[in-house]
PDB file of C-alpha atoms and ligand atoms in Angstrom:
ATOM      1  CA  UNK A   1      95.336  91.718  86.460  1.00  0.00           C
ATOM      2  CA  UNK A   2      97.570  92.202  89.722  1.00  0.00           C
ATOM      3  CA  UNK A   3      99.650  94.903  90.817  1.00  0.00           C
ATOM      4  CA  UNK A   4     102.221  95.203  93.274  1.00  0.00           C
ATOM      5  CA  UNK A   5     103.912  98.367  95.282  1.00  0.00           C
ATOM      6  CA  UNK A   6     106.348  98.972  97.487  1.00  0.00           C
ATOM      7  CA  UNK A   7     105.954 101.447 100.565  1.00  0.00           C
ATOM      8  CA  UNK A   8     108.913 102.536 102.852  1.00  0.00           C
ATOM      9  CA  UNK A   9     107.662 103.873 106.391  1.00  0.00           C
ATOM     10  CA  UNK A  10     108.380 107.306 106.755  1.00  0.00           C
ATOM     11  CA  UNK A  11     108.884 108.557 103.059  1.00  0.00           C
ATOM     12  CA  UNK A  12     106.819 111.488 102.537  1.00  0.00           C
ATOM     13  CA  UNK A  13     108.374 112.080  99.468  1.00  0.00           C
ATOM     14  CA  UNK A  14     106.936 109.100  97.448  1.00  0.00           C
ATOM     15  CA  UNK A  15     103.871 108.867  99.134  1.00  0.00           C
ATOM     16  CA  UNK A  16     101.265 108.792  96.693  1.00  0.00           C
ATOM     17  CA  UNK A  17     103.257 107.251  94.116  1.00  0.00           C
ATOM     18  CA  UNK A  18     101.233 104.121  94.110  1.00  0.00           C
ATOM     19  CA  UNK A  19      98.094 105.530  94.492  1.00  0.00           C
ATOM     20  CA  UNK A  20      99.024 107.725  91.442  1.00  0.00           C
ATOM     21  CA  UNK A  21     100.777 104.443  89.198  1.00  0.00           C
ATOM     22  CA  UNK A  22      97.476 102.855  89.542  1.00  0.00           C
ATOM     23  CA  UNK A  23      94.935 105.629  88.845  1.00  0.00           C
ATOM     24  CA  UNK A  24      96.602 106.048  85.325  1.00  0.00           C
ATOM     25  CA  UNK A  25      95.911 101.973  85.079  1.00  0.00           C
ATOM     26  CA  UNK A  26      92.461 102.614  85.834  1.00  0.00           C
ATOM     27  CA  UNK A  27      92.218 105.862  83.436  1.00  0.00           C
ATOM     28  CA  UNK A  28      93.715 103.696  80.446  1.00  0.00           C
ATOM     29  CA  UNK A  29      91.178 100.991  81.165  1.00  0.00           C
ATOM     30  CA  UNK A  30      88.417 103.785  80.804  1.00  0.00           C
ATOM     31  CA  UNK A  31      87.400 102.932  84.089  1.00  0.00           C
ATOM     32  CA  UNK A  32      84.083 105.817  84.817  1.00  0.00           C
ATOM     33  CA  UNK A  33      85.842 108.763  86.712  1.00  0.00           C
ATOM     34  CA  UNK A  34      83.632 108.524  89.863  1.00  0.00           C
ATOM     35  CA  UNK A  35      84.753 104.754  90.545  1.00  0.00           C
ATOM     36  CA  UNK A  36      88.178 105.932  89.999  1.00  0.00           C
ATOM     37  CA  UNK A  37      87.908 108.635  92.546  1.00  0.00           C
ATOM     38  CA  UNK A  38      86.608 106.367  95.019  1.00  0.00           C
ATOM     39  CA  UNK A  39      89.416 103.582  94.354  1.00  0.00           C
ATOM     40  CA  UNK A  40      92.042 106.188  94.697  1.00  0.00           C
ATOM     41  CA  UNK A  41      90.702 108.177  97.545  1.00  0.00           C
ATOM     42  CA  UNK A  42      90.683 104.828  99.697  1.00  0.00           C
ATOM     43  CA  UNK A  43      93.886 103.973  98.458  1.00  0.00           C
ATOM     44  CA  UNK A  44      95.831 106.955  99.425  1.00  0.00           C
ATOM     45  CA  UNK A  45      94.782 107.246 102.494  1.00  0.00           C
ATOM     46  CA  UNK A  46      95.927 103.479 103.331  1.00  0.00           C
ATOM     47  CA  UNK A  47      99.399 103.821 101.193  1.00  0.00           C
ATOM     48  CA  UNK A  48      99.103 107.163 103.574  1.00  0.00           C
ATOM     49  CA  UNK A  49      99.203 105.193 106.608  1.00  0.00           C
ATOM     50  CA  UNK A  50     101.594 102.833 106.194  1.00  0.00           C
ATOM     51  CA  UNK A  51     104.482 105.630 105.533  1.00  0.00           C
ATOM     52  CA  UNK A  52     103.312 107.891 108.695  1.00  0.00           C
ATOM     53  CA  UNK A  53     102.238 105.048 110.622  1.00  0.00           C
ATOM     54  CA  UNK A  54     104.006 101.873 109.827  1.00  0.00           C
ATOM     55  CA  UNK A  55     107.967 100.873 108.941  1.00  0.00           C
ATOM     56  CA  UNK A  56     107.007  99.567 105.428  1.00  0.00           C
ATOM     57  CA  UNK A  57     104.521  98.004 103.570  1.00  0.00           C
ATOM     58  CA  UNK A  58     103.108  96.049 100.548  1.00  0.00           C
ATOM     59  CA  UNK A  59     100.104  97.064  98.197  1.00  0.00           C
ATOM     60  CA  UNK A  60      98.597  93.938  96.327  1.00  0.00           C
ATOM     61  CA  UNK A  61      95.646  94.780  93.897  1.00  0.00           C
ATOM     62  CA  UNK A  62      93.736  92.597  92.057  1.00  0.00           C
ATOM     63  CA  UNK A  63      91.471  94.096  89.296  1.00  0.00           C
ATOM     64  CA  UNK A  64      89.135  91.999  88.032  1.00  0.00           C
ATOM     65  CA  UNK A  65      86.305  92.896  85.610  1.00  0.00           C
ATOM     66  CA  UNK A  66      83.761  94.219  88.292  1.00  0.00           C
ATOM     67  CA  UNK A  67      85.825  94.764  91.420  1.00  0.00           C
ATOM     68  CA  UNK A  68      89.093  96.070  92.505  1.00  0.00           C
ATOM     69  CA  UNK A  69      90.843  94.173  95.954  1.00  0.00           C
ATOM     70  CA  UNK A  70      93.564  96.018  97.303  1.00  0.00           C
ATOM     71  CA  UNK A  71      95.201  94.325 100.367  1.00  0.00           C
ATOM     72  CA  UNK A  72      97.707  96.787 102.065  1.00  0.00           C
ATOM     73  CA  UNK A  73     100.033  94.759 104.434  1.00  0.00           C
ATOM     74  CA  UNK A  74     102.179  96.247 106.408  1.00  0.00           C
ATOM     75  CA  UNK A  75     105.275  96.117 109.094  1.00  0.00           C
ATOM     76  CA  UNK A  76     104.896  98.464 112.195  1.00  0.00           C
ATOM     77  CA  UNK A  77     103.301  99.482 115.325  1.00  0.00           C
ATOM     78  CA  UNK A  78      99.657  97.789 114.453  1.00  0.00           C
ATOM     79  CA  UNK A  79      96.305  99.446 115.927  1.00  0.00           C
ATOM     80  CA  UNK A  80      95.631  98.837 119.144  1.00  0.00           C
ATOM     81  CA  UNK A  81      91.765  99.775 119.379  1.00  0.00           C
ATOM     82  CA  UNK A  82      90.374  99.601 115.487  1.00  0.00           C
ATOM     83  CA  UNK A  83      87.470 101.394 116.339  1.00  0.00           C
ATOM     84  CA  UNK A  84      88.766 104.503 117.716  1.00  0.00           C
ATOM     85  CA  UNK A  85      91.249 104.614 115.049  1.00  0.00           C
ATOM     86  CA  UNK A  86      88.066 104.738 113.059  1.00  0.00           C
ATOM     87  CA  UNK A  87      87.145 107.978 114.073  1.00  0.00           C
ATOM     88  CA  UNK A  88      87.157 111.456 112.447  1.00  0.00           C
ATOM     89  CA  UNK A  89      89.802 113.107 114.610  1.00  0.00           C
ATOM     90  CA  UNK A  90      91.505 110.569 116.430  1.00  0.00           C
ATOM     91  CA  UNK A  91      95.101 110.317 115.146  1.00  0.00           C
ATOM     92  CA  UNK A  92      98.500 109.583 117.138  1.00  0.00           C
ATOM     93  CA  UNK A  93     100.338 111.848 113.986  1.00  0.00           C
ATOM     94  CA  UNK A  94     103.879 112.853 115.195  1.00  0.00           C
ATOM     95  CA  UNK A  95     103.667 116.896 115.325  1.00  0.00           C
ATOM     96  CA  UNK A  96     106.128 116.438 112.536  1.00  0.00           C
ATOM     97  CA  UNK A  97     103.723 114.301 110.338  1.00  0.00           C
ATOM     98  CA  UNK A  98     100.687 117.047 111.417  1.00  0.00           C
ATOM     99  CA  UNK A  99     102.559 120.066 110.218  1.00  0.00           C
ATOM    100  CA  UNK A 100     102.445 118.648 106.837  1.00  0.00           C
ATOM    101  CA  UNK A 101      98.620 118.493 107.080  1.00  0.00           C
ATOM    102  CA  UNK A 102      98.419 115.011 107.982  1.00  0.00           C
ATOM    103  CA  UNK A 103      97.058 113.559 110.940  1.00  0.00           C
ATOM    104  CA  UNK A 104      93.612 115.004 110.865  1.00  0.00           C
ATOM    105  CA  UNK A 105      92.497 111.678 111.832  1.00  0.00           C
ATOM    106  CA  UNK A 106      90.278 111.794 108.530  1.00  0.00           C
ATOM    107  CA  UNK A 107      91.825 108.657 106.415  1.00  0.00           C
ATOM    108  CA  UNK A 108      90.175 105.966 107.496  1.00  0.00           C
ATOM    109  CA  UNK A 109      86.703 107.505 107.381  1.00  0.00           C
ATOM    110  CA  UNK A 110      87.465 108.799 103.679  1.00  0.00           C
ATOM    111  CA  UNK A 111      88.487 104.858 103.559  1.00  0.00           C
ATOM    112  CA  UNK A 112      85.206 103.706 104.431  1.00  0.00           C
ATOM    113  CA  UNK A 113      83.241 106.468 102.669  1.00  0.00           C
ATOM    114  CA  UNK A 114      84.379 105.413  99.465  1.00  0.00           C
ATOM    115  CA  UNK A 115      85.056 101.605  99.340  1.00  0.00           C
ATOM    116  CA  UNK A 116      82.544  98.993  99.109  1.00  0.00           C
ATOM    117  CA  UNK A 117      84.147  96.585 101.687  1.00  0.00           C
ATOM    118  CA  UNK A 118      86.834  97.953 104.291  1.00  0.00           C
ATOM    119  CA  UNK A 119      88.646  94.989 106.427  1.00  0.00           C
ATOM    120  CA  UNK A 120      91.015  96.239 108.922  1.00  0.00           C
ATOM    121  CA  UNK A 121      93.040  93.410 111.102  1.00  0.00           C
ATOM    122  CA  UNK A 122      96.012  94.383 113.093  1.00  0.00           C
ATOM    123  CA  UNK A 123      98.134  92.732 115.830  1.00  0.00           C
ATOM    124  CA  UNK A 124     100.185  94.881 118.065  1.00  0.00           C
ATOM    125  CA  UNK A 125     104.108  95.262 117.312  1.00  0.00           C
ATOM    126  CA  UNK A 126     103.521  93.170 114.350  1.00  0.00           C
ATOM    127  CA  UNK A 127     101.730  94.805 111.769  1.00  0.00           C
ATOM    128  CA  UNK A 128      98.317  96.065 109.981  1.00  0.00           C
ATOM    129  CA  UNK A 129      96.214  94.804 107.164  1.00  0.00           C
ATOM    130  CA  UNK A 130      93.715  96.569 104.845  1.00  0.00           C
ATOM    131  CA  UNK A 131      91.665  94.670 102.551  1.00  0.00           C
ATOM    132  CA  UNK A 132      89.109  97.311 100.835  1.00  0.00           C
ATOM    133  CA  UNK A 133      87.089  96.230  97.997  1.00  0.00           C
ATOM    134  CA  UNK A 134      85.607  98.623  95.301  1.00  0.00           C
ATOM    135  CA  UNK A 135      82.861  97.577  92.769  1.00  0.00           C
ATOM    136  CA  UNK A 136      83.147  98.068  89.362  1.00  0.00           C
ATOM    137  CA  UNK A 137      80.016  97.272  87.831  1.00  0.00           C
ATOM    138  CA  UNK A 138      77.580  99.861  89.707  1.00  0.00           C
ATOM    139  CA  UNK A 139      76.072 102.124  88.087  1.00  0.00           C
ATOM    140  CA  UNK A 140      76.804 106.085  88.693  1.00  0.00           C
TER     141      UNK A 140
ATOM    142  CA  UNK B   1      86.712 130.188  83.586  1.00  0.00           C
ATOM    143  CA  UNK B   2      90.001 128.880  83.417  1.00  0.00           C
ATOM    144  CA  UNK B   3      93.102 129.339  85.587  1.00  0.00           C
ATOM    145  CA  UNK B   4      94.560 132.096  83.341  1.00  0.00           C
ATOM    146  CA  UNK B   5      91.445 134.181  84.009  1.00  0.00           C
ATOM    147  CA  UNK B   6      91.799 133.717  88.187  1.00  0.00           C
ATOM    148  CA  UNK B   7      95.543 134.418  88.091  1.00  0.00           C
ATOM    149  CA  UNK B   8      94.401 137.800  86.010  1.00  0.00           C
ATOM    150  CA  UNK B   9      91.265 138.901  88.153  1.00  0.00           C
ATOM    151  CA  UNK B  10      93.121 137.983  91.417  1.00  0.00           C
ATOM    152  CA  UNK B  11      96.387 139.191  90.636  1.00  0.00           C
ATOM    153  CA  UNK B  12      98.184 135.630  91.443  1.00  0.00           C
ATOM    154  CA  UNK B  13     101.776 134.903  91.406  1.00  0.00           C
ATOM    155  CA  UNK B  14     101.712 131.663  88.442  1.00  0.00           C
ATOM    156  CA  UNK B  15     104.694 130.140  90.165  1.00  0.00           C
ATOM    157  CA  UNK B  16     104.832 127.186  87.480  1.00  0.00           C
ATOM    158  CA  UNK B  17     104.735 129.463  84.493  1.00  0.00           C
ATOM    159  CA  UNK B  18     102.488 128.741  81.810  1.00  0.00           C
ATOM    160  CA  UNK B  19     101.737 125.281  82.952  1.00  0.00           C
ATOM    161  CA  UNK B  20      98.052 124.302  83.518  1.00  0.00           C
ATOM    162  CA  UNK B  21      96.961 127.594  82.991  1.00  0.00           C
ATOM    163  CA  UNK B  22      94.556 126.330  80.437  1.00  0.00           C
ATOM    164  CA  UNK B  23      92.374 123.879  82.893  1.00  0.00           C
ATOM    165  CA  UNK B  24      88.798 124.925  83.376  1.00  0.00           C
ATOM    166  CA  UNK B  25      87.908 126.691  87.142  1.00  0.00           C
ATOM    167  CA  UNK B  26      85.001 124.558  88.948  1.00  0.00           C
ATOM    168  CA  UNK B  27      84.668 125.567  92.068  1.00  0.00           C
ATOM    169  CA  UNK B  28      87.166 125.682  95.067  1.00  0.00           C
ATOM    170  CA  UNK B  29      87.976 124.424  98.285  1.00  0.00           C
ATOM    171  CA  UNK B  30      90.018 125.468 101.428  1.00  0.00           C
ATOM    172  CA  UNK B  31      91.994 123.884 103.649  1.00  0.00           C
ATOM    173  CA  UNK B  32      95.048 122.540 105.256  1.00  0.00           C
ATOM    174  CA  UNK B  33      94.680 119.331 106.155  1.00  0.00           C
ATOM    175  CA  UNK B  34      95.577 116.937 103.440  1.00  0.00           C
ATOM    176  CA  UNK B  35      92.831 113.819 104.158  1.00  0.00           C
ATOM    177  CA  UNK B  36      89.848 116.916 104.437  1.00  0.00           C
ATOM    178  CA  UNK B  37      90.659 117.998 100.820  1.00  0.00           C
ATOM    179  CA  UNK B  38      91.143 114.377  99.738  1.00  0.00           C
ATOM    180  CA  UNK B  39      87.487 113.483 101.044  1.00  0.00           C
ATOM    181  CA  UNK B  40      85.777 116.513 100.692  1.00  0.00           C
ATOM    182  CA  UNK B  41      87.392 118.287  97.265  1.00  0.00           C
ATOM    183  CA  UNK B  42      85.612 117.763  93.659  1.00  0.00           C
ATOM    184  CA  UNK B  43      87.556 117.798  90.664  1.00  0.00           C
ATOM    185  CA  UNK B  44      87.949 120.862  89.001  1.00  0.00           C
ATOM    186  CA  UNK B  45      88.302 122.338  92.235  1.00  0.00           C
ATOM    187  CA  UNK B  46      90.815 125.104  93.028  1.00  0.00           C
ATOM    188  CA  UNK B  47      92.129 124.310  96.297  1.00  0.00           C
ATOM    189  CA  UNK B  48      93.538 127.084  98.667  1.00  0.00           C
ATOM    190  CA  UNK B  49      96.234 126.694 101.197  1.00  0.00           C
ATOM    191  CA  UNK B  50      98.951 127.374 103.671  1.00  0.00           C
ATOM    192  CA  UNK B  51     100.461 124.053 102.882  1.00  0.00           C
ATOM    193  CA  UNK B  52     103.515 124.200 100.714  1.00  0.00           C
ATOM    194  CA  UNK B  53     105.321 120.831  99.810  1.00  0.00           C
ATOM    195  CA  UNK B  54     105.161 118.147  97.579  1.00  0.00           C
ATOM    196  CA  UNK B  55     102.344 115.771  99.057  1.00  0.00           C
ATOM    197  CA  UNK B  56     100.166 118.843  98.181  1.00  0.00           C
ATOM    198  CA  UNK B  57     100.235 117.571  94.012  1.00  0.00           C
ATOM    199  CA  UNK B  58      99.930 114.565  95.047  1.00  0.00           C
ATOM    200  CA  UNK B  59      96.364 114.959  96.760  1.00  0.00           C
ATOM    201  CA  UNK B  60      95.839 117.460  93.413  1.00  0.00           C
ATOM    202  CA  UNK B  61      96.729 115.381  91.075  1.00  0.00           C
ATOM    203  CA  UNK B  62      94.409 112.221  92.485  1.00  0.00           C
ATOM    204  CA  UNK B  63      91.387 114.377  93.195  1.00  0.00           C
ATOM    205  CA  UNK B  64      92.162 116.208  89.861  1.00  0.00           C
ATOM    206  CA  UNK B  65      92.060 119.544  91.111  1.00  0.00           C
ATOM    207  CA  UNK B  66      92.257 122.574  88.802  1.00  0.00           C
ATOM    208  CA  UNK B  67      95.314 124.605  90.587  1.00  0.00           C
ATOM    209  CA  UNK B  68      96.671 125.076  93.610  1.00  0.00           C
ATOM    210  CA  UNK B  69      96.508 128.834  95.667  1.00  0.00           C
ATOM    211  CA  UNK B  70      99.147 129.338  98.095  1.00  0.00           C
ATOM    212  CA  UNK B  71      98.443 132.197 100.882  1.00  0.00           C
ATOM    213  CA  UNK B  72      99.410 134.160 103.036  1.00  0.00           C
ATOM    214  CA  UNK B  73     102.779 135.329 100.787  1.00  0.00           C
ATOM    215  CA  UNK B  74     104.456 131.679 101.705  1.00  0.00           C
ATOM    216  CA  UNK B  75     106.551 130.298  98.590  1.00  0.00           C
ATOM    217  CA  UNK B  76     106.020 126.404  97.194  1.00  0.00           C
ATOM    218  CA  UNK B  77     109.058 124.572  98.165  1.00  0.00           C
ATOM    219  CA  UNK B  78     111.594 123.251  95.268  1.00  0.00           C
ATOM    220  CA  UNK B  79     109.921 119.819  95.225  1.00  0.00           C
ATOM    221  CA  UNK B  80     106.415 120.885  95.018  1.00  0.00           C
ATOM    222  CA  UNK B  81     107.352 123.042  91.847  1.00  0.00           C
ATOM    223  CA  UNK B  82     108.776 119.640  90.386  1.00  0.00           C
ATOM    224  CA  UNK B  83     105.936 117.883  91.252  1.00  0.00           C
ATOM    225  CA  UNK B  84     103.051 120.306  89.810  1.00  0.00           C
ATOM    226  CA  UNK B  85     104.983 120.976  86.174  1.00  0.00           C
ATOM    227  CA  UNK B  86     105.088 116.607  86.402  1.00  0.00           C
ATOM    228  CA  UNK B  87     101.222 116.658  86.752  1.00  0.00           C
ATOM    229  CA  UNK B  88     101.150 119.807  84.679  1.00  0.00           C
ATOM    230  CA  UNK B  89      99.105 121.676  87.658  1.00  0.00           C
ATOM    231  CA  UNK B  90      99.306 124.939  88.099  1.00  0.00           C
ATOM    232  CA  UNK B  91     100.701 126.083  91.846  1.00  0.00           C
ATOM    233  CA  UNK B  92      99.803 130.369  92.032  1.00  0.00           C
ATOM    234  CA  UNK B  93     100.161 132.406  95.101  1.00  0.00           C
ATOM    235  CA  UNK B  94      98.938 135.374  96.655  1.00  0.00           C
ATOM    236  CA  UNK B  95      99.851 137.532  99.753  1.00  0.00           C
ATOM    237  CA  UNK B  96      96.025 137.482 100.983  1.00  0.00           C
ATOM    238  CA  UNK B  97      94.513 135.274 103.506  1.00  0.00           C
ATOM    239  CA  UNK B  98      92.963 132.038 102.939  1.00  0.00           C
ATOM    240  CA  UNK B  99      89.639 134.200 103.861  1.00  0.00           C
ATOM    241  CA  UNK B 100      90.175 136.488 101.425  1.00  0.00           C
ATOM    242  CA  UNK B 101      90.974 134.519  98.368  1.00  0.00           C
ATOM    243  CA  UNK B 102      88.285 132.356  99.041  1.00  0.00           C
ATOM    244  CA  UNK B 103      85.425 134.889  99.789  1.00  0.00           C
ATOM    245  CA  UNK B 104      86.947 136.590  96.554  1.00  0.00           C
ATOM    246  CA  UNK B 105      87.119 133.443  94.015  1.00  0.00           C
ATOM    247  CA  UNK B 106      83.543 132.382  95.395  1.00  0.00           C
ATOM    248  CA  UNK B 107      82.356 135.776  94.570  1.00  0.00           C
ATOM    249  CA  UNK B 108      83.755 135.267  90.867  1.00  0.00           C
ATOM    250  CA  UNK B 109      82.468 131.995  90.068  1.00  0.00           C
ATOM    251  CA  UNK B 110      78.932 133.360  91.021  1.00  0.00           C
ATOM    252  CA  UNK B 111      78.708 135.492  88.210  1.00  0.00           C
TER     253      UNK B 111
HETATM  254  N1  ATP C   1      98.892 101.222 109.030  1.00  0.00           N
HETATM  255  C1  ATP C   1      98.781 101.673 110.278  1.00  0.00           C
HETATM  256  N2  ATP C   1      99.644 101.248 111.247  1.00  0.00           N
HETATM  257  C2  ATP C   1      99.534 101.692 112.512  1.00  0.00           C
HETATM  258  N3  ATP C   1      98.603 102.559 112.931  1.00  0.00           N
HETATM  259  C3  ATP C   1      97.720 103.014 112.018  1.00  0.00           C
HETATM  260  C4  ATP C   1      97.758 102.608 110.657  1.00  0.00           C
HETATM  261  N4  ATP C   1      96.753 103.204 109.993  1.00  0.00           N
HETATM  262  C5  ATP C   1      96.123 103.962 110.901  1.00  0.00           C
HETATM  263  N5  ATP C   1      96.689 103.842 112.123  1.00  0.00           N
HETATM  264  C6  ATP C   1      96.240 104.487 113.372  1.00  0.00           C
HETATM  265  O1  ATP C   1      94.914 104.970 113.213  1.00  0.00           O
HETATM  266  C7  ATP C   1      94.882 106.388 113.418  1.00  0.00           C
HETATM  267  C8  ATP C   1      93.818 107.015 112.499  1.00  0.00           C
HETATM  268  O2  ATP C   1      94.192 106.850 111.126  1.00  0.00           O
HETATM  269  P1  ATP C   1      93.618 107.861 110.051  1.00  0.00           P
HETATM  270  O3  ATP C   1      94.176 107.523 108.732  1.00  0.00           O
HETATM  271  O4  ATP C   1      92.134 107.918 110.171  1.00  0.00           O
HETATM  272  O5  ATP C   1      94.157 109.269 110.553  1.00  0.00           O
HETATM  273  P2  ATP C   1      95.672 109.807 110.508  1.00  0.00           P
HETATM  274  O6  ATP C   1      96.496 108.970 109.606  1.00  0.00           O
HETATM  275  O7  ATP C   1      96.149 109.953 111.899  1.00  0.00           O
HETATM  276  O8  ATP C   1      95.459 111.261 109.890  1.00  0.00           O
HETATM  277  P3  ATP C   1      95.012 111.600 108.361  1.00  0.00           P
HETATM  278  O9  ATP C   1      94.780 110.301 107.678  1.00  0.00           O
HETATM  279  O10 ATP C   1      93.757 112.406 108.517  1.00  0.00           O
HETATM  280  O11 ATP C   1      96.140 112.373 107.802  1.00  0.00           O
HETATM  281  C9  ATP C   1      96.294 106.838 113.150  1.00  0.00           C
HETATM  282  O12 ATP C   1      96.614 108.077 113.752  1.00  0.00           O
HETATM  283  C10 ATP C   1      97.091 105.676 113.754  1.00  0.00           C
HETATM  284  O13 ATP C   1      97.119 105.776 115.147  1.00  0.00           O
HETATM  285 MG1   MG C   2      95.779 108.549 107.695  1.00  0.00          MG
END
């Protein structure tokens, strides 16, 4: 099955909606509630990033019987050093952004935390791409 | 123990009414920053806050928290109300500290 979503850069208000669509996909396809919370952690905080970081952005999933790939393409500034993006506290948040309680610098370690396979490729003043991977089969 | 009982024993302000009041308590978690409570909340959790707007449910709602405690007297904006009788969560405030409420529901689900 494939599913498709929308982001627009800078809309706080719907972020989350995608992450949200697709955990009641997963929920109706009695998918076990601790791979669910690991599929929708990682997504969040990418569909996350692309409205505080980026201008807009695509979400692609495609959930097969044992694995969920969810490619997150997006428009905007890119990521100029991947690995120090990686870490816990490093975050270039606008103060507005931070005073919502973002920008802790925590999403793309709760990314990698939870996903089976995180793939992050970026070019400078074009764009950013996600590709995370979750398995479906293992065992909890 | 359910959210009805905390909003009893801790004299809570149920800002959304009836709504959610029936979900069972787990535990609880504090903070403010959005991607700590998303990687580090359980469900079932109550989670305690200063933070008052919509992306709140949101994080909620995915980590299928129990209810939401706002502190410190602040009030859930319009949207956030919206949002929490959508995901049928229930948003409660008090006028104590974060430290307080916390210390106080930790206390209560020890018994
Ligand atoms: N899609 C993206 N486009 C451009 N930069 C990004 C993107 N995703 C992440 N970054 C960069 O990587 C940094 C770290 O991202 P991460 O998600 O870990 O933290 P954050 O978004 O700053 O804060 P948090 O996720 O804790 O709210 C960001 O501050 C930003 O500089
Ligand atoms: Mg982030």
């Amino acid at each position: 099955m494939q599913f498709e979503y929308f982001i627009n850069g800078g809309d706080f208000s719907k972020a989350g909606q995608a992450s949200s669509q697709f955990k009641k996909v997963l929920q109706q396809l009695n998918v076990a509630p601790h791979t669910i919370k690991r599929i929708v952690v990682a997504l969040y905080e990418a569909e996350v990033n692309i409205v505080a970081h980026a201008f807009k952005g695509k979400i692609s999933i495609e959930l097969q019987p044992d694995l969920v790939s969810m490619l997150l393409t997006d428009e905007g500034p890119g990521i100029p050093d991947i690995e120090k993006a990686m870490e816990v506290g490093y975050s270039t948040a606008s103060p507005k952004v931070r005073e919502m309680g973002f920008g802790a610098g925590m999403g793309l370690s709760n990314i990698k935390n939870n996903a089976d396979l995180l793939e992050i490729t970026s070019i400078v003043g074009k764009g950013t791409t996600l590709k995370i991977s979750v398995n479906l089969s293992k065992q909890e | 123990m359910k959210v009805e009982d905390l909003i009893k024993t801790l004299s809570l302000t149920p800002f959304t009414g009836d709504i959610g009041t029936s979900r069972p308590v787990a535990g609880g978690y504090t903070g403010d920053l959005l991607s700590d409570v998303m990687g580090h909340s359980l469900a079932g959790q109550v989670w305690i806050t200063l933070q008052t707007h919509k992306n709140v449910m949101a994080v909620a709602s995915l980590r299928d928290l129990a209810a939401v405690i706002i502190v410190n007297g602040l009030k859930p904006n319009d949207d956030m109300l919206e949002q929490a009788a959508e995901e049928n969560i229930p948003v409660l405030g008090t006028y104590e500290s974060a430290f307080d409420v916390s210390g106080k529901l930790f206390k209560l689900l020890e018994k």
